[in-house]
Coordinates of C-alpha atoms and ligand atoms in Angstrom, one line a residue:
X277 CA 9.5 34.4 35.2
X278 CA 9.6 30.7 36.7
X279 CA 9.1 30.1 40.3
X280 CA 10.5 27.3 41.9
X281 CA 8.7 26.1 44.4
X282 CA 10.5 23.8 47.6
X283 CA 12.6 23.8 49.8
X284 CA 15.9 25.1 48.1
X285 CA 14.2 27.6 45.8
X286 CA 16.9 28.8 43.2
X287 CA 16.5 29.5 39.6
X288 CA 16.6 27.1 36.8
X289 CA 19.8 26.9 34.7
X290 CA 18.2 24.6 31.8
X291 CA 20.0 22.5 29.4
X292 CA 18.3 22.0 26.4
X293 CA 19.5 18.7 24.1
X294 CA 18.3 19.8 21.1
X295 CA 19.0 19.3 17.6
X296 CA 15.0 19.4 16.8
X297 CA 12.2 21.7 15.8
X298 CA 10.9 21.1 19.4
X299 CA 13.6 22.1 21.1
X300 CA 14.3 25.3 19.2
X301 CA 10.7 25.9 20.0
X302 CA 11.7 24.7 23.7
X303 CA 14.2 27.5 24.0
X304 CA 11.7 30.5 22.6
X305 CA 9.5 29.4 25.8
X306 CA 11.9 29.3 27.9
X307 CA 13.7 32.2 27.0
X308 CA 10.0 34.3 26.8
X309 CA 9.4 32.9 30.8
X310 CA 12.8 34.3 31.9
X311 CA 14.3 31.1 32.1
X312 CA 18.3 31.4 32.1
X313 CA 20.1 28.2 30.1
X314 CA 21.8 26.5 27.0
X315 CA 20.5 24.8 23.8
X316 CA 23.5 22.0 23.0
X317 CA 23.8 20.8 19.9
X318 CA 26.3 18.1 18.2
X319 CA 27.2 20.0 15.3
X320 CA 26.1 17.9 12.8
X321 CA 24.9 20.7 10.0
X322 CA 26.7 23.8 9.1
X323 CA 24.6 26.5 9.8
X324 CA 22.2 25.6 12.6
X325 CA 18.8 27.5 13.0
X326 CA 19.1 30.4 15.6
X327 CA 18.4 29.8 19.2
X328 CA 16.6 32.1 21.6
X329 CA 19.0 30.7 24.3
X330 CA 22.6 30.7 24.2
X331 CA 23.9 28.1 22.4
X332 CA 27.2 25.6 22.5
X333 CA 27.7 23.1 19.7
X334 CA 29.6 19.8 19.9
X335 CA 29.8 16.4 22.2
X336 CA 30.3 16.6 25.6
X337 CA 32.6 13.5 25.8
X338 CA 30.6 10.5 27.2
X339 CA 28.5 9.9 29.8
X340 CA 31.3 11.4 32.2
X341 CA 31.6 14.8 30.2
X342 CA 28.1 15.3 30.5
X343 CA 28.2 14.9 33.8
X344 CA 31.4 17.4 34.4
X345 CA 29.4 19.9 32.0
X346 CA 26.5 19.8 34.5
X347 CA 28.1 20.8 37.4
X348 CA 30.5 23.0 35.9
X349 CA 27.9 24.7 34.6
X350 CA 25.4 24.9 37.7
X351 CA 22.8 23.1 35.4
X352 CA 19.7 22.7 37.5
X353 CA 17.3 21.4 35.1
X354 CA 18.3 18.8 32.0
X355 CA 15.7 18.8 29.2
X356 CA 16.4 15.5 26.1
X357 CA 14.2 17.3 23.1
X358 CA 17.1 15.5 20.8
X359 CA 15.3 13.1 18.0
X360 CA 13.9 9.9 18.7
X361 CA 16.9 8.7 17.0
X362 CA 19.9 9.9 18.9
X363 CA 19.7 7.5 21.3
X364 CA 23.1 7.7 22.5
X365 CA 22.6 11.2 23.7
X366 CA 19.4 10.5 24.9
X367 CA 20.9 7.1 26.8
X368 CA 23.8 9.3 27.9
X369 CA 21.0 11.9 29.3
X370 CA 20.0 9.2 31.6
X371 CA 23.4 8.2 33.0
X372 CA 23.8 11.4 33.5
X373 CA 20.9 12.4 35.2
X374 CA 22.0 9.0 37.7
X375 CA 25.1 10.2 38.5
X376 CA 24.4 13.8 38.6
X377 CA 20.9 13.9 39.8
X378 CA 20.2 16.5 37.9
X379 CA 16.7 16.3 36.8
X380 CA 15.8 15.5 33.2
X381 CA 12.8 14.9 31.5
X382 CA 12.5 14.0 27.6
X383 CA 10.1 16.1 25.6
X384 CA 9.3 13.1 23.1
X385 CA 6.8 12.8 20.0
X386 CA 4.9 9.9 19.6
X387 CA 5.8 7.6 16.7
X388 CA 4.2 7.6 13.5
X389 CA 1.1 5.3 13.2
X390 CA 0.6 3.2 9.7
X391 CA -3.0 4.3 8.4
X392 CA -5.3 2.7 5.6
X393 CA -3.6 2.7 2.3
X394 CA 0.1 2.6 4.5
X395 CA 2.2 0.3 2.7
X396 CA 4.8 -0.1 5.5
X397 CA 7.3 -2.7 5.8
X398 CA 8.8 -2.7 9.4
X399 CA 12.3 -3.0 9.8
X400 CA 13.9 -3.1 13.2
X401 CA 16.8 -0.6 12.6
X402 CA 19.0 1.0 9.5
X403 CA 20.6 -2.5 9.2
X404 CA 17.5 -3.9 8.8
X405 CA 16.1 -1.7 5.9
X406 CA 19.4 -2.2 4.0
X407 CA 18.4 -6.2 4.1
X408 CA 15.2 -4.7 3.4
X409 CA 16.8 -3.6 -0.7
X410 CA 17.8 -7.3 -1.3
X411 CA 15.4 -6.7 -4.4
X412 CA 15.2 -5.7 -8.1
X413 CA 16.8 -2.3 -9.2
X414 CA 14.8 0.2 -7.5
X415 CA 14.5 4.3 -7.3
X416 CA 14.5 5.0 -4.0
X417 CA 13.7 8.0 -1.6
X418 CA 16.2 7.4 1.4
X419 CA 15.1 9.6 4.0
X420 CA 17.5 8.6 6.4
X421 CA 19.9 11.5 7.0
X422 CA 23.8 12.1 5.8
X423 CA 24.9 9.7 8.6
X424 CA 23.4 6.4 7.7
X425 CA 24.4 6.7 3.7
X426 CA 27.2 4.6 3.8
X427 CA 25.1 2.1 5.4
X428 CA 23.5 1.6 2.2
X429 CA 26.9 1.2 0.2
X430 CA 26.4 -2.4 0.6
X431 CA 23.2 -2.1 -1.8
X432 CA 24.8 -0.3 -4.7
X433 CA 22.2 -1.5 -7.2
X434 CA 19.6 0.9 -6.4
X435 CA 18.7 4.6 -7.9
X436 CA 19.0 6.7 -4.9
X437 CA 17.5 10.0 -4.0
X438 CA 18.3 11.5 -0.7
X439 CA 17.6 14.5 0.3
X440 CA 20.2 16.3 2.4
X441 CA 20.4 19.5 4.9
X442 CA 23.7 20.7 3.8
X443 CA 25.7 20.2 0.4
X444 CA 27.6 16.9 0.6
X445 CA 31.3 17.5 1.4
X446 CA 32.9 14.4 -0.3
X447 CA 31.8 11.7 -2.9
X448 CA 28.6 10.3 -1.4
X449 CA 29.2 6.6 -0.5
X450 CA 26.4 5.4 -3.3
X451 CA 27.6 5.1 -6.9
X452 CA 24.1 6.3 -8.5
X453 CA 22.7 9.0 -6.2
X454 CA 20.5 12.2 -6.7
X455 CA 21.1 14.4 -4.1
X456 CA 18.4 17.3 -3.0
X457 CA 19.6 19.9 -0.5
X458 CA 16.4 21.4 1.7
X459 CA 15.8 22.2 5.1
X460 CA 12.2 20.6 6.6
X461 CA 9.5 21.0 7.1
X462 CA 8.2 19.7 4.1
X463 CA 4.9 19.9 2.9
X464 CA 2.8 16.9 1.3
X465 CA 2.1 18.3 -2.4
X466 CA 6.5 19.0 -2.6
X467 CA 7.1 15.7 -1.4
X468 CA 4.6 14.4 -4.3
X469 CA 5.7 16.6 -6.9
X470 CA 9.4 15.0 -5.8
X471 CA 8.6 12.1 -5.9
X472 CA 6.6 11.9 -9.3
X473 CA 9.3 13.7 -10.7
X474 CA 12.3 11.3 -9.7
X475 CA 10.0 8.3 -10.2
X476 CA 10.4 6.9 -7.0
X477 CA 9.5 3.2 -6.7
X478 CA 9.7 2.9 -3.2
X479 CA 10.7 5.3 0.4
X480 CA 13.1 4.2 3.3
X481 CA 12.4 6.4 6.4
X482 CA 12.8 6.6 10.1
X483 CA 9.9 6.5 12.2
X484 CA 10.9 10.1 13.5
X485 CA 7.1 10.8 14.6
X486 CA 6.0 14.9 14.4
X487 CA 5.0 17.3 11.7
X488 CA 7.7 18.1 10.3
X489 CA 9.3 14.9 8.4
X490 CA 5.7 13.6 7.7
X491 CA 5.6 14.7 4.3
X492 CA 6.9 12.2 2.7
X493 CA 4.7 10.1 4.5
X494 CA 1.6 11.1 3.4
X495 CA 2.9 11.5 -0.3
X496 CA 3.9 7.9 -0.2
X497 CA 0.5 7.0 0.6
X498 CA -1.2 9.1 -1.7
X499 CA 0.5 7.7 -4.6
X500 CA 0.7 3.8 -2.9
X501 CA 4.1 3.8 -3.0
X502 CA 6.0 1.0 -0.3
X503 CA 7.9 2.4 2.6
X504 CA 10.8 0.5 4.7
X505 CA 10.0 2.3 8.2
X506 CA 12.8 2.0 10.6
X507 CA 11.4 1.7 14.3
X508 CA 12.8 3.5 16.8
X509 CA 15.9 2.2 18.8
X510 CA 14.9 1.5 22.1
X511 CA 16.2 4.2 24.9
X512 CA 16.2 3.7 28.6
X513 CA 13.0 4.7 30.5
X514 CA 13.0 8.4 31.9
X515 CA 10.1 10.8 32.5
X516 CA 8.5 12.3 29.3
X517 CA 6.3 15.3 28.3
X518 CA 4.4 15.6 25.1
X519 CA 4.1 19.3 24.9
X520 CA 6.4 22.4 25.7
X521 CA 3.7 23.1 28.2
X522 CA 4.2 20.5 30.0
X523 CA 8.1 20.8 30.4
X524 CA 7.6 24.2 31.9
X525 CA 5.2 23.4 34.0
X526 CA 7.9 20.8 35.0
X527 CA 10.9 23.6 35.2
X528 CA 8.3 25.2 37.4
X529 CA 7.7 22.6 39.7
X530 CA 10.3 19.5 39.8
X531 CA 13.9 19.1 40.6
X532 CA 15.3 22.2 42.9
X533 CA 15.5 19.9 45.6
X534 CA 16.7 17.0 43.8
X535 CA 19.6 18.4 42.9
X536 CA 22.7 16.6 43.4
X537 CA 25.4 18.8 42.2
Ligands
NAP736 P1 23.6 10.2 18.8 O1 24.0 9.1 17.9 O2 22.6 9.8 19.9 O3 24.8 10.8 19.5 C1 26.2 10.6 19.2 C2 27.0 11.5 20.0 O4 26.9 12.9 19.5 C3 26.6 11.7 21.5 O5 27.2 10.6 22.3 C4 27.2 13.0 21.8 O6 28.6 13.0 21.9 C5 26.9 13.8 20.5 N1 25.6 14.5 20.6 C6 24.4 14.1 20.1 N2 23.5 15.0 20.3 C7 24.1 16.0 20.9 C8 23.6 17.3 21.4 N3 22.3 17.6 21.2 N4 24.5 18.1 22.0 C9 25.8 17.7 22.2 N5 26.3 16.5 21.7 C10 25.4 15.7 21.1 O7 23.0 11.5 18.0 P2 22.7 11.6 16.4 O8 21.6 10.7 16.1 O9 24.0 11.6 15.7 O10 22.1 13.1 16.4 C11 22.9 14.2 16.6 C12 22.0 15.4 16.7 O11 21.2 15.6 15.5 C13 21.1 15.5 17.9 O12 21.1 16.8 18.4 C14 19.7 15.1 17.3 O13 18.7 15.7 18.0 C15 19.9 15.7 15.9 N6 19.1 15.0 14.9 C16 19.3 13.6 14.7 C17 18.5 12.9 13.8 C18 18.7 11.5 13.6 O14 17.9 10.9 12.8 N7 19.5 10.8 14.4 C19 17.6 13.6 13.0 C20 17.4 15.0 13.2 C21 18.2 15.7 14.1 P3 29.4 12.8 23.3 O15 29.2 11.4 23.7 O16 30.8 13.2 23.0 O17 28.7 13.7 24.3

């Protein structure tokens, strides 16, 4: 069980923005300390791994209905273990946690580093990587997620293979599309074998940073094949922990008094 050190010593009621393997990891810890609280998700895939904390499932409705969920909930402690990449939640986190002052913390992973034999191309964003496939007919990997497909419609040209977490519902946006459906994490040798198989010339990705979605990394390097890499959108500045340690050690220690709800 936590203690809380400080003045107003109650226990935590953590929210846990999740959507990640970190945070599902995140919630076993918790849950194992004693620690009472939520894992939020925004319902993006169909069946969602199971949680060891309850779970609730869709937006909150802005900045403001994050901030009405807090308090009607008796949150205590705000945890952002979203993806680099949802950086509206993650901004809305911080608004939050302003107008709330209900402590938050981001449990973050660091982003992906090029290495020798990388063949990166930076692109600033998803806009950027579809200026990126002004080029000859390609057959390419687009790692990018179901969202950001119809981004892509304006490069119709291309062979696309994307690989997906649940079945597509409707016609995908892209006229000449493969489409995969697997759950990560991926392991190197798979991502080869994919990628030999559906003679890909060249892989989009996000800079997502982690374990789990490096696969496709390393399989583009082993076989020396370019990859777009979309940086990571920038996301106001908040505290950060690297490891699940280190966030309990925070629920242990931070926040109680801060509390302004
Ligand atoms: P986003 O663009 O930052 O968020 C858009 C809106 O979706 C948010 O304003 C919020 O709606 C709602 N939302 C997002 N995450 C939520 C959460 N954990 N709980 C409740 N509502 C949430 O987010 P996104 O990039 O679409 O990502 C959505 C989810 O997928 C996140 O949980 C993220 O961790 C996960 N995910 C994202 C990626 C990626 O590449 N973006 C990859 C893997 C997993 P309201 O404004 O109504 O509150």
């Amino acid at each position: 069980m936590i203690v809380i050190h400080g003045a107003s010593a109650i226990s935590p009621n953590l929210l846990i923005l999740g959507g990640t393997t970190e945070a599902t990891a995140l919630a076993r810890a918790a849950h194992a300390a004693g620690v009472t609280g939520t894992v939020s998700l925004a319902g993006r895939v169909a069946w969602p791994r199971d949680q060891a904390l309850p779970l609730r499932i869709g937006g909150f409705g802005g900045v403001e209905g994050l901030a009405g969920y807090l308090h009607r909930e008796g949150i205590t402690h705000m945890v952002d273990a979203t993806h680099p990449f949802a950086a509206q939640m993650s901004t809305h986190a911080v608004a939050a946690n302003a107008a709330t002052g209900v402590p938050l913390i981001a449990l973050t992973r660091p982003a992906w580093r090029a290495q020798p034999g990388d063949r990166w191309a930076h692109v600033p964003d998803m806009a950027g990587a579809v200026a990126a496939l002004d080029r000859d007919r390609a057959n390419v990997f687009l790692a990018v997620g179901r969202m950001h497909l119809t981004d892509f419609a304006a490069r119709p040209g291309h062979r696309y293979t994307v690989r997906l977490v649940d079945p597509p519902q409707a016609p995908l946006p892209l006229p000449d599309t493969r489409v995969i459906v697997a759950r990560g994490p991926f392991d190197v040798e798979s991502d080869m074998a994919l990628m030999r198989a559906h003679a890909i010339d060249l892989v989009v990705s996000k800079n997502a940073g982690g374990t789990g979605a490096y696969a496709k990394i390393a399989a583009a390097r082993a076989l020396t094949l370019p990859v777009i890499m979309i940086d990571r959108p920038p996301i106001p500045p908040r505290p950060e922990a690297a490891t699940i340690a280190q966030v309990m050690d925070w629920l242990a220690h931070a926040g109680a008094t801060e509390r302004g709800v």
